Each structure stands twice: as structure tokens, then as C-alpha cells.
Amino acid sequence: MSLALKLAHKGQYGVKSNPMVGCVITKNNDIIAQGYHQTFGAAHAEVNALAQINHQANDTTLYVTLEPCAHQGKTPPCVQAIIDAGVKKVIVATLDPNPLVGGKGVTMLETAGIEVAIGLLENEAKQLNRAFIKRMETGLPFVTCKIAMSLDGKTAMASGESKWITGEAARLDVQKLRAKNQAIMTGSGTILADNPSMTVRLDNMSNTPLRVVVDGKNQITSPHLNIFSTDASTQVFNPENTKINDTGKLDLHDILTQLATQDINSVLLEAGPGLIGAMVTTRLIDEFIIYTAPILMGSDANSIMNLSIQKMNNKLELNIQDIRMVGKDIKTTATLK
């Protein structure tokens, strides 16, 4: 199963709204086939593995990181392929939270006389597809907030100048982070100040995440802005297409809900202090990835977020998940407690 999880991870740039899935087939304790879901709309992991042995799998054990699908989607149901191939036993890391599957795959396998075991390396499998699982269970995408800051917690000079806070290695890491997400979200202030393209700039990488702009004042109108380049699609949320909350601002929960209905599992938030602060206040950020550069920018520079906290009792605590060096910068991965 550990190998199946490693295989599944290889699909991170290609599966889009689908989950990452890996599959390993054994016979007499020997690995005879393996596969993973490579590209959205293409064959699933189980079918790719079965194809390596010409779908002849009598007396084999099939390990798969997610419950095999039992419904007709862009591809035929994997459960039927497993049954037809003669697999004897299926070991599943975790059940599929998709209501179209949700235990139906296991039921079909057992009805066909195939032994099924569930739960091997389940936590690892759920972590792998945390964004897909969150959308299925809550109707919201998984939101990662990326921040590049100085050692004294600043993200831009008072003039708005911010290039470049972090080094080349960290900026390359951000491009990989963008490629792993289906959407990149920012605010209209960032668009007007920096005119960013917000695309993935990696060699041999064709991923084009949706560019999302939160525009509460209907300021993004010029078609000549880089955000409207042909490199990727762009969606602007403004008062005309988004609910307004009690404070008179765009309802960020509604924006994320709309993105989820477009089958978007994951959103990368790259924004200014206003939007980041609002997302933190509404508890809509699942994870922070913070790149800290070994520089000081001074008291006049802009801080990472607009967040008013008056008392220590109201401070927000983070759970640090990982800390590592990326070039000369520190990369911290954390979640809100």
C-alpha cells in the first residue's frame, strides 16, 4: 500500500478534480502490476494496473488507495474491471467520500465473492486526497494561503514594492505549488498594484489553474490587465455575481462554494493583507505555507495581514506541520488551531 500511495502522488499535476489513486497487484507475495491515475478523463489506477497483465488477475490481491468506483463517469466503473479480471482480494486504504461511490464499490466486490479489507494506511490516503475529500464532505475547496515575508513579518514596502522578498529557489517552489492547485485566488488590490499574470511558469508543465479575483468594488474592468491573458481562464467575483455579507462585503464563503460547484478541489490564496485577513477571520483557510526570507524590511512596510486582535487571550495559534529550508529561505507549513 505504501507503494500504491507513492504511485498515486505522481498524478498530482494531472488529475484535476479527480482524486489521486494508486494501485498495486500482487500474486504469491510478488508484485506483478502497478498503476496510477495519471490524467483527468483517462483510465483510473486499477485499470492501468490490470492492463499490464492483460486483465488476467486470477488469485491475485489488489491494493488500492481509494475505494474503486462503481459508477459510469468519464471512464467505465473500475469495480467491474476488477471483477471481470478475476481478482481474489482487494485491500482498500479508504472509502470514497463521493456519494456516487460511498461504499457501493465495496458492496459490489463483496457481492461478486471478492474478499475486501478496508483501512490499511487510511490516514495517509486521506491526507493525500484531503482537498477532494473536503469538497465532497463540505461543499468547499481546500484553501492554502501562500505568504512570502521578511523575518520581521512584512510582505511589501509602503510603496507596494515587493520584488523580490524571497530567493529564486522559493519562487520556483511557489510555481510548483501553483501547479498543484486548481485555482489561484487574489484580490483586486493586488491586481491593480502589481498587474500579475498569476500563471504557472514551469518548463514542461501545461497546468493552467483558474485565476480567481475577488473584486468587491468592481474595479477590474480593463481587458488589458495581465490577469486576462490567454494563458489561463479568469473568473472575477463582484457584487453582480456574489452574495453580500452583513458587513456589506463580498461573501467569501459564497465564492468558495461557487468554485466547489465547478469541481474545484483546491485553491491557492495569493493575496494582500486585506483579503488574507478576511479569510483568516472567517476561518476559510485550511493551511498556510509561509516563505520567510532572511531580511528585515522595517516598520513602515506592510504586514502579512489586516487582522485586529486587541488582547493576548484572542491571539490565533498555529499548529506547525513542517519547517524546512528552500534555498536561503525558510518554508513553514502550518494550520490554525
Coordinates of C-alpha atoms in Angstrom, one line a residue:
M1 CA 0.0 0.0 0.0
S2 CA 2.9 2.3 0.7
L3 CA 4.0 1.8 -3.0
A4 CA 0.4 2.5 -4.1
L5 CA 0.4 5.8 -2.2
K6 CA 3.7 6.8 -3.8
L7 CA 2.3 6.0 -7.3
A8 CA -0.9 8.0 -6.5
H9 CA 1.2 11.0 -5.7
K10 CA 2.6 11.0 -9.2
G11 CA -0.8 12.1 -10.5
Q12 CA -0.8 15.4 -8.5
Y13 CA -0.4 17.6 -11.6
G14 CA -2.8 15.8 -13.9
V15 CA -5.9 14.5 -12.1
K16 CA -7.5 18.0 -11.6
S17 CA -10.9 17.5 -9.8
N18 CA -10.4 13.7 -9.6
P19 CA -8.7 12.1 -6.6
M20 CA -5.1 10.8 -6.8
V21 CA -5.2 7.0 -6.8
G22 CA -2.5 4.3 -6.9
C23 CA -2.8 0.6 -7.4
V24 CA -0.5 -2.4 -6.9
I25 CA -1.4 -6.0 -7.8
T26 CA 0.4 -9.0 -6.2
K27 CA 0.4 -12.7 -6.6
N28 CA 2.1 -15.1 -4.2
N29 CA 3.5 -12.1 -2.5
D30 CA 5.2 -10.8 -5.7
I31 CA 4.3 -7.5 -7.3
I32 CA 3.1 -8.3 -10.8
A33 CA 1.5 -4.9 -11.8
Q34 CA 1.1 -1.3 -10.7
G35 CA -0.5 1.8 -12.0
Y36 CA -1.9 5.2 -11.0
H37 CA -4.5 7.7 -12.3
Q38 CA -2.4 9.9 -14.5
T39 CA -4.7 12.4 -16.2
F40 CA -8.3 13.7 -15.7
G41 CA -10.6 11.8 -18.0
A42 CA -8.1 9.0 -18.6
A43 CA -8.1 5.5 -17.2
H44 CA -8.1 5.0 -13.5
A45 CA -5.3 3.4 -11.4
E46 CA -6.9 0.0 -11.2
V47 CA -7.4 -0.3 -15.0
N48 CA -3.9 0.9 -15.7
A49 CA -2.5 -1.8 -13.4
L50 CA -4.8 -4.5 -14.8
A51 CA -3.7 -3.6 -18.3
Q52 CA -0.2 -4.6 -17.5
I53 CA -1.3 -8.2 -17.0
N54 CA -3.8 -8.2 -19.9
H55 CA -6.6 -8.1 -17.3
Q56 CA -5.8 -11.6 -16.2
A57 CA -5.7 -11.4 -12.4
N58 CA -6.9 -14.8 -11.1
D59 CA -5.9 -15.4 -7.5
T60 CA -4.3 -12.0 -7.1
T61 CA -4.5 -9.4 -4.4
L62 CA -5.2 -5.8 -5.5
Y63 CA -4.1 -2.9 -3.3
V64 CA -5.7 0.5 -4.0
T65 CA -5.5 3.8 -2.1
L66 CA -9.2 4.7 -2.7
E67 CA -12.3 2.6 -3.0
P68 CA -12.8 1.5 -6.6
C69 CA -15.5 3.5 -8.4
A70 CA -18.8 1.7 -9.1
H71 CA -20.4 4.3 -11.4
Q72 CA -20.0 5.3 -15.0
G73 CA -18.2 8.6 -15.3
K74 CA -15.7 9.7 -17.9
T75 CA -14.5 6.1 -17.7
P76 CA -16.3 2.7 -17.0
P77 CA -16.5 1.6 -13.4
C78 CA -13.3 0.1 -12.1
V79 CA -15.2 -2.4 -9.9
Q80 CA -16.5 -4.3 -12.9
A81 CA -13.0 -4.4 -14.4
I82 CA -11.7 -5.9 -11.1
I83 CA -14.4 -8.5 -11.0
D84 CA -14.0 -9.5 -14.7
A85 CA -10.2 -9.9 -14.2
G86 CA -10.7 -12.5 -11.5
V87 CA -9.1 -10.6 -8.6
K88 CA -9.4 -12.7 -5.4
K89 CA -8.9 -10.0 -2.7
V90 CA -9.0 -6.2 -2.7
I91 CA -7.3 -4.1 0.1
V92 CA -8.6 -0.5 0.2
A93 CA -6.9 2.3 2.1
T94 CA -10.0 4.4 2.5
L95 CA -13.6 4.6 1.3
D96 CA -14.5 7.1 -1.4
P97 CA -16.4 10.1 0.0
N98 CA -18.1 10.7 -3.3
P99 CA -21.8 9.9 -2.8
L100 CA -21.8 8.3 -6.2
V101 CA -19.5 5.7 -4.8
G102 CA -19.6 5.8 -1.0
G103 CA -19.3 2.1 -0.2
K104 CA -21.1 0.9 -3.3
G105 CA -17.8 -0.2 -4.8
V106 CA -17.0 -2.4 -1.8
T107 CA -20.6 -3.8 -1.8
M108 CA -20.3 -4.8 -5.5
L109 CA -16.9 -6.5 -4.9
E110 CA -18.2 -8.5 -1.9
T111 CA -21.4 -9.4 -3.8
A112 CA -19.1 -10.9 -6.5
G113 CA -17.4 -13.0 -3.9
I114 CA -14.2 -10.9 -3.6
E115 CA -12.7 -10.5 -0.2
V116 CA -12.3 -6.9 0.8
A117 CA -10.3 -5.3 3.6
I118 CA -10.5 -1.6 4.4
G119 CA -8.3 0.8 6.4
L120 CA -4.6 0.0 5.6
L121 CA -2.7 3.3 5.8
E122 CA -6.0 5.1 5.8
N123 CA -4.7 8.3 7.4
E124 CA -2.0 8.6 4.7
A125 CA -4.6 8.0 2.0
K126 CA -6.9 10.7 3.4
Q127 CA -4.1 13.2 3.7
L128 CA -3.2 12.6 0.0
N129 CA -6.7 13.5 -1.1
R130 CA -7.6 15.9 1.6
A131 CA -8.8 18.5 -1.0
F132 CA -11.0 16.1 -2.8
I133 CA -12.4 14.8 0.5
K134 CA -13.1 18.3 1.8
R135 CA -15.1 19.2 -1.3
M136 CA -17.1 16.0 -1.1
E137 CA -17.9 16.3 2.6
T138 CA -18.3 20.1 3.0
G139 CA -19.0 21.6 -0.4
L140 CA -16.0 23.8 -0.1
P141 CA -12.5 23.6 -1.7
F142 CA -9.3 23.2 0.4
V143 CA -7.7 26.6 0.7
T144 CA -3.9 27.0 1.0
C145 CA -2.6 30.5 1.8
K146 CA 0.8 31.3 0.5
I147 CA 2.8 34.1 2.0
A148 CA 6.2 35.4 1.2
M149 CA 7.5 37.6 4.0
S150 CA 10.6 39.1 5.7
L151 CA 11.9 38.0 9.0
D152 CA 10.0 40.9 10.6
G153 CA 6.7 39.8 9.0
K154 CA 6.5 42.2 6.1
T155 CA 5.2 41.5 2.6
A156 CA 5.8 44.7 0.8
M157 CA 7.3 48.2 1.2
A158 CA 4.9 51.0 1.9
S159 CA 5.2 52.0 -1.8
G160 CA 3.9 48.5 -2.7
E161 CA 7.3 47.3 -3.9
S162 CA 7.7 43.6 -3.2
K163 CA 10.0 42.1 -5.8
W164 CA 11.8 40.1 -4.7
I165 CA 11.4 39.2 -1.0
T166 CA 12.4 35.5 -1.3
G167 CA 15.1 33.9 -3.4
E168 CA 14.9 32.0 -6.6
A169 CA 14.5 28.6 -5.1
A170 CA 11.5 29.7 -3.1
R171 CA 9.9 31.3 -6.1
L172 CA 10.4 28.1 -8.1
D173 CA 8.7 26.2 -5.2
V174 CA 5.8 28.5 -5.4
Q175 CA 5.4 27.7 -9.1
K176 CA 5.1 24.0 -8.2
L177 CA 2.6 24.9 -5.5
R178 CA 0.5 26.8 -8.1
A179 CA 0.6 23.8 -10.4
K180 CA -0.8 21.5 -7.7
N181 CA -3.9 23.7 -7.2
Q182 CA -6.9 24.1 -9.5
A183 CA -7.4 27.8 -8.8
I184 CA -5.3 30.7 -7.7
M185 CA -7.2 33.4 -5.8
T186 CA -6.3 37.1 -5.2
G187 CA -7.9 40.4 -4.6
S188 CA -8.5 43.3 -6.9
G189 CA -6.0 45.4 -4.9
T190 CA -3.2 43.1 -5.8
I191 CA -4.2 43.1 -9.5
L192 CA -4.2 46.9 -9.7
A193 CA -1.0 47.3 -7.7
D194 CA 1.1 44.6 -9.4
N195 CA -0.7 43.6 -12.6
P196 CA 0.4 39.9 -12.1
S197 CA -0.2 37.1 -14.6
M198 CA -0.8 34.5 -11.9
T199 CA 0.1 31.6 -14.2
V200 CA 2.3 28.5 -13.7
R201 CA 5.8 29.2 -15.1
L202 CA 7.4 25.8 -15.2
D203 CA 9.1 24.1 -18.1
N204 CA 7.2 21.1 -19.5
M205 CA 4.2 21.9 -17.3
S206 CA 0.8 22.6 -19.0
N207 CA -1.3 23.1 -15.9
T208 CA -3.4 26.2 -16.1
P209 CA -5.2 26.9 -12.8
L210 CA -8.2 29.1 -12.9
R211 CA -7.4 32.7 -11.9
V212 CA -9.9 34.0 -9.4
V213 CA -10.2 37.7 -8.5
V214 CA -12.2 39.0 -5.5
D215 CA -13.4 42.4 -6.7
G216 CA -15.8 43.9 -4.2
K217 CA -15.7 47.4 -5.8
N218 CA -16.0 46.4 -9.4
Q219 CA -12.5 47.7 -10.2
I220 CA -11.3 45.0 -12.5
T221 CA -12.6 46.2 -15.9
S222 CA -9.7 46.7 -18.2
P223 CA -9.2 43.8 -20.7
H224 CA -5.6 44.7 -21.0
L225 CA -4.6 43.5 -17.5
N226 CA -2.3 40.5 -17.4
I227 CA -5.0 38.6 -15.4
F228 CA -7.0 38.4 -18.7
S229 CA -4.1 37.0 -20.8
T230 CA -4.9 33.9 -22.8
D231 CA -2.5 31.7 -20.7
A232 CA -5.4 30.7 -18.4
S233 CA -9.0 31.3 -17.7
T234 CA -10.1 34.0 -15.2
Q235 CA -13.2 34.4 -13.0
V236 CA -13.9 37.7 -11.3
F237 CA -16.3 37.7 -8.3
N238 CA -18.0 41.0 -7.8
P239 CA -21.3 42.3 -6.3
E240 CA -23.1 41.3 -9.5
N241 CA -22.4 37.6 -9.1
T242 CA -21.7 37.1 -5.4
K243 CA -23.7 37.3 -2.2
I244 CA -23.0 40.3 0.1
N245 CA -22.4 39.6 3.8
D246 CA -23.6 41.5 6.8
T247 CA -20.7 43.9 6.6
G248 CA -21.5 44.9 3.1
K249 CA -18.6 43.0 1.5
L250 CA -18.5 40.0 -0.8
D251 CA -19.3 36.8 1.0
L252 CA -16.1 34.7 0.8
H253 CA -17.9 31.5 1.7
D254 CA -20.2 32.0 -1.3
I255 CA -17.2 32.5 -3.5
L256 CA -15.6 29.2 -2.4
T257 CA -19.0 27.4 -2.7
Q258 CA -19.3 28.6 -6.3
L259 CA -15.8 27.3 -7.0
A260 CA -16.6 24.0 -5.5
T261 CA -19.7 23.6 -7.7
Q262 CA -17.2 23.9 -10.6
D263 CA -15.5 20.8 -9.3
I264 CA -12.5 22.8 -7.9
N265 CA -11.0 20.9 -5.0
S266 CA -8.1 23.2 -4.2
V267 CA -7.5 26.9 -4.1
L268 CA -4.2 28.7 -3.6
L269 CA -4.7 32.1 -2.0
E270 CA -2.0 34.6 -3.0
A271 CA -3.3 38.0 -1.9
G272 CA -2.7 41.2 0.0
P273 CA -3.2 41.7 3.8
G274 CA -6.9 42.7 3.4
L275 CA -8.1 39.5 1.7
I276 CA -5.8 37.3 3.8
G277 CA -7.1 38.9 7.0
A278 CA -10.7 38.4 5.9
M279 CA -10.1 34.8 5.0
V280 CA -8.5 34.2 8.4
T281 CA -11.3 35.9 10.3
T282 CA -13.9 33.8 8.6
R283 CA -11.8 30.6 9.1
L284 CA -11.7 29.7 5.5
I285 CA -8.0 28.9 5.3
D286 CA -7.1 25.3 5.8
E287 CA -3.3 25.6 5.5
F288 CA -0.6 28.3 5.5
I289 CA 2.6 27.9 3.5
I290 CA 4.9 30.8 4.6
Y291 CA 8.2 31.5 3.0
T292 CA 10.4 33.6 5.3
A293 CA 13.4 35.5 3.8
P294 CA 16.4 36.4 6.0
I295 CA 15.8 40.1 5.5
L296 CA 14.4 43.0 7.5
M297 CA 12.0 45.5 5.8
G298 CA 11.3 47.9 8.7
S299 CA 8.3 49.3 10.5
D300 CA 6.9 51.3 7.5
A301 CA 6.5 48.1 5.4
N302 CA 3.2 46.3 5.0
S303 CA 2.4 43.4 7.3
I304 CA 1.2 40.0 6.1
M305 CA -2.5 40.5 7.0
N306 CA -5.0 43.0 8.3
L307 CA -6.2 41.3 11.5
S308 CA -7.3 43.3 14.5
I309 CA -6.5 41.5 17.8
Q310 CA -6.6 43.6 21.0
K311 CA -5.9 41.0 23.7
M312 CA -3.4 38.1 24.1
N313 CA -6.4 36.0 25.0
N314 CA -7.7 36.4 21.5
K315 CA -4.4 35.5 19.7
L316 CA -4.6 32.9 17.0
E317 CA -2.4 29.9 17.4
L318 CA -0.9 27.8 14.7
N319 CA 0.0 24.1 14.5
I320 CA 3.3 23.8 12.8
Q321 CA 3.3 20.8 10.4
D322 CA 6.6 21.2 8.7
I323 CA 9.7 23.5 8.6
R324 CA 12.4 23.3 6.0
M325 CA 14.9 25.3 4.1
V326 CA 14.2 26.2 0.5
G327 CA 17.4 27.8 -0.8
K328 CA 18.2 30.6 1.7
D329 CA 14.5 30.9 2.8
I330 CA 12.5 29.1 5.5
K331 CA 9.4 27.3 4.4
T332 CA 6.8 26.8 7.1
T333 CA 3.6 24.8 6.7
A334 CA 1.0 25.4 9.4
T335 CA -2.7 25.2 10.2
L336 CA -4.9 27.2 12.6
K337 CA -5.6 25.5 15.9

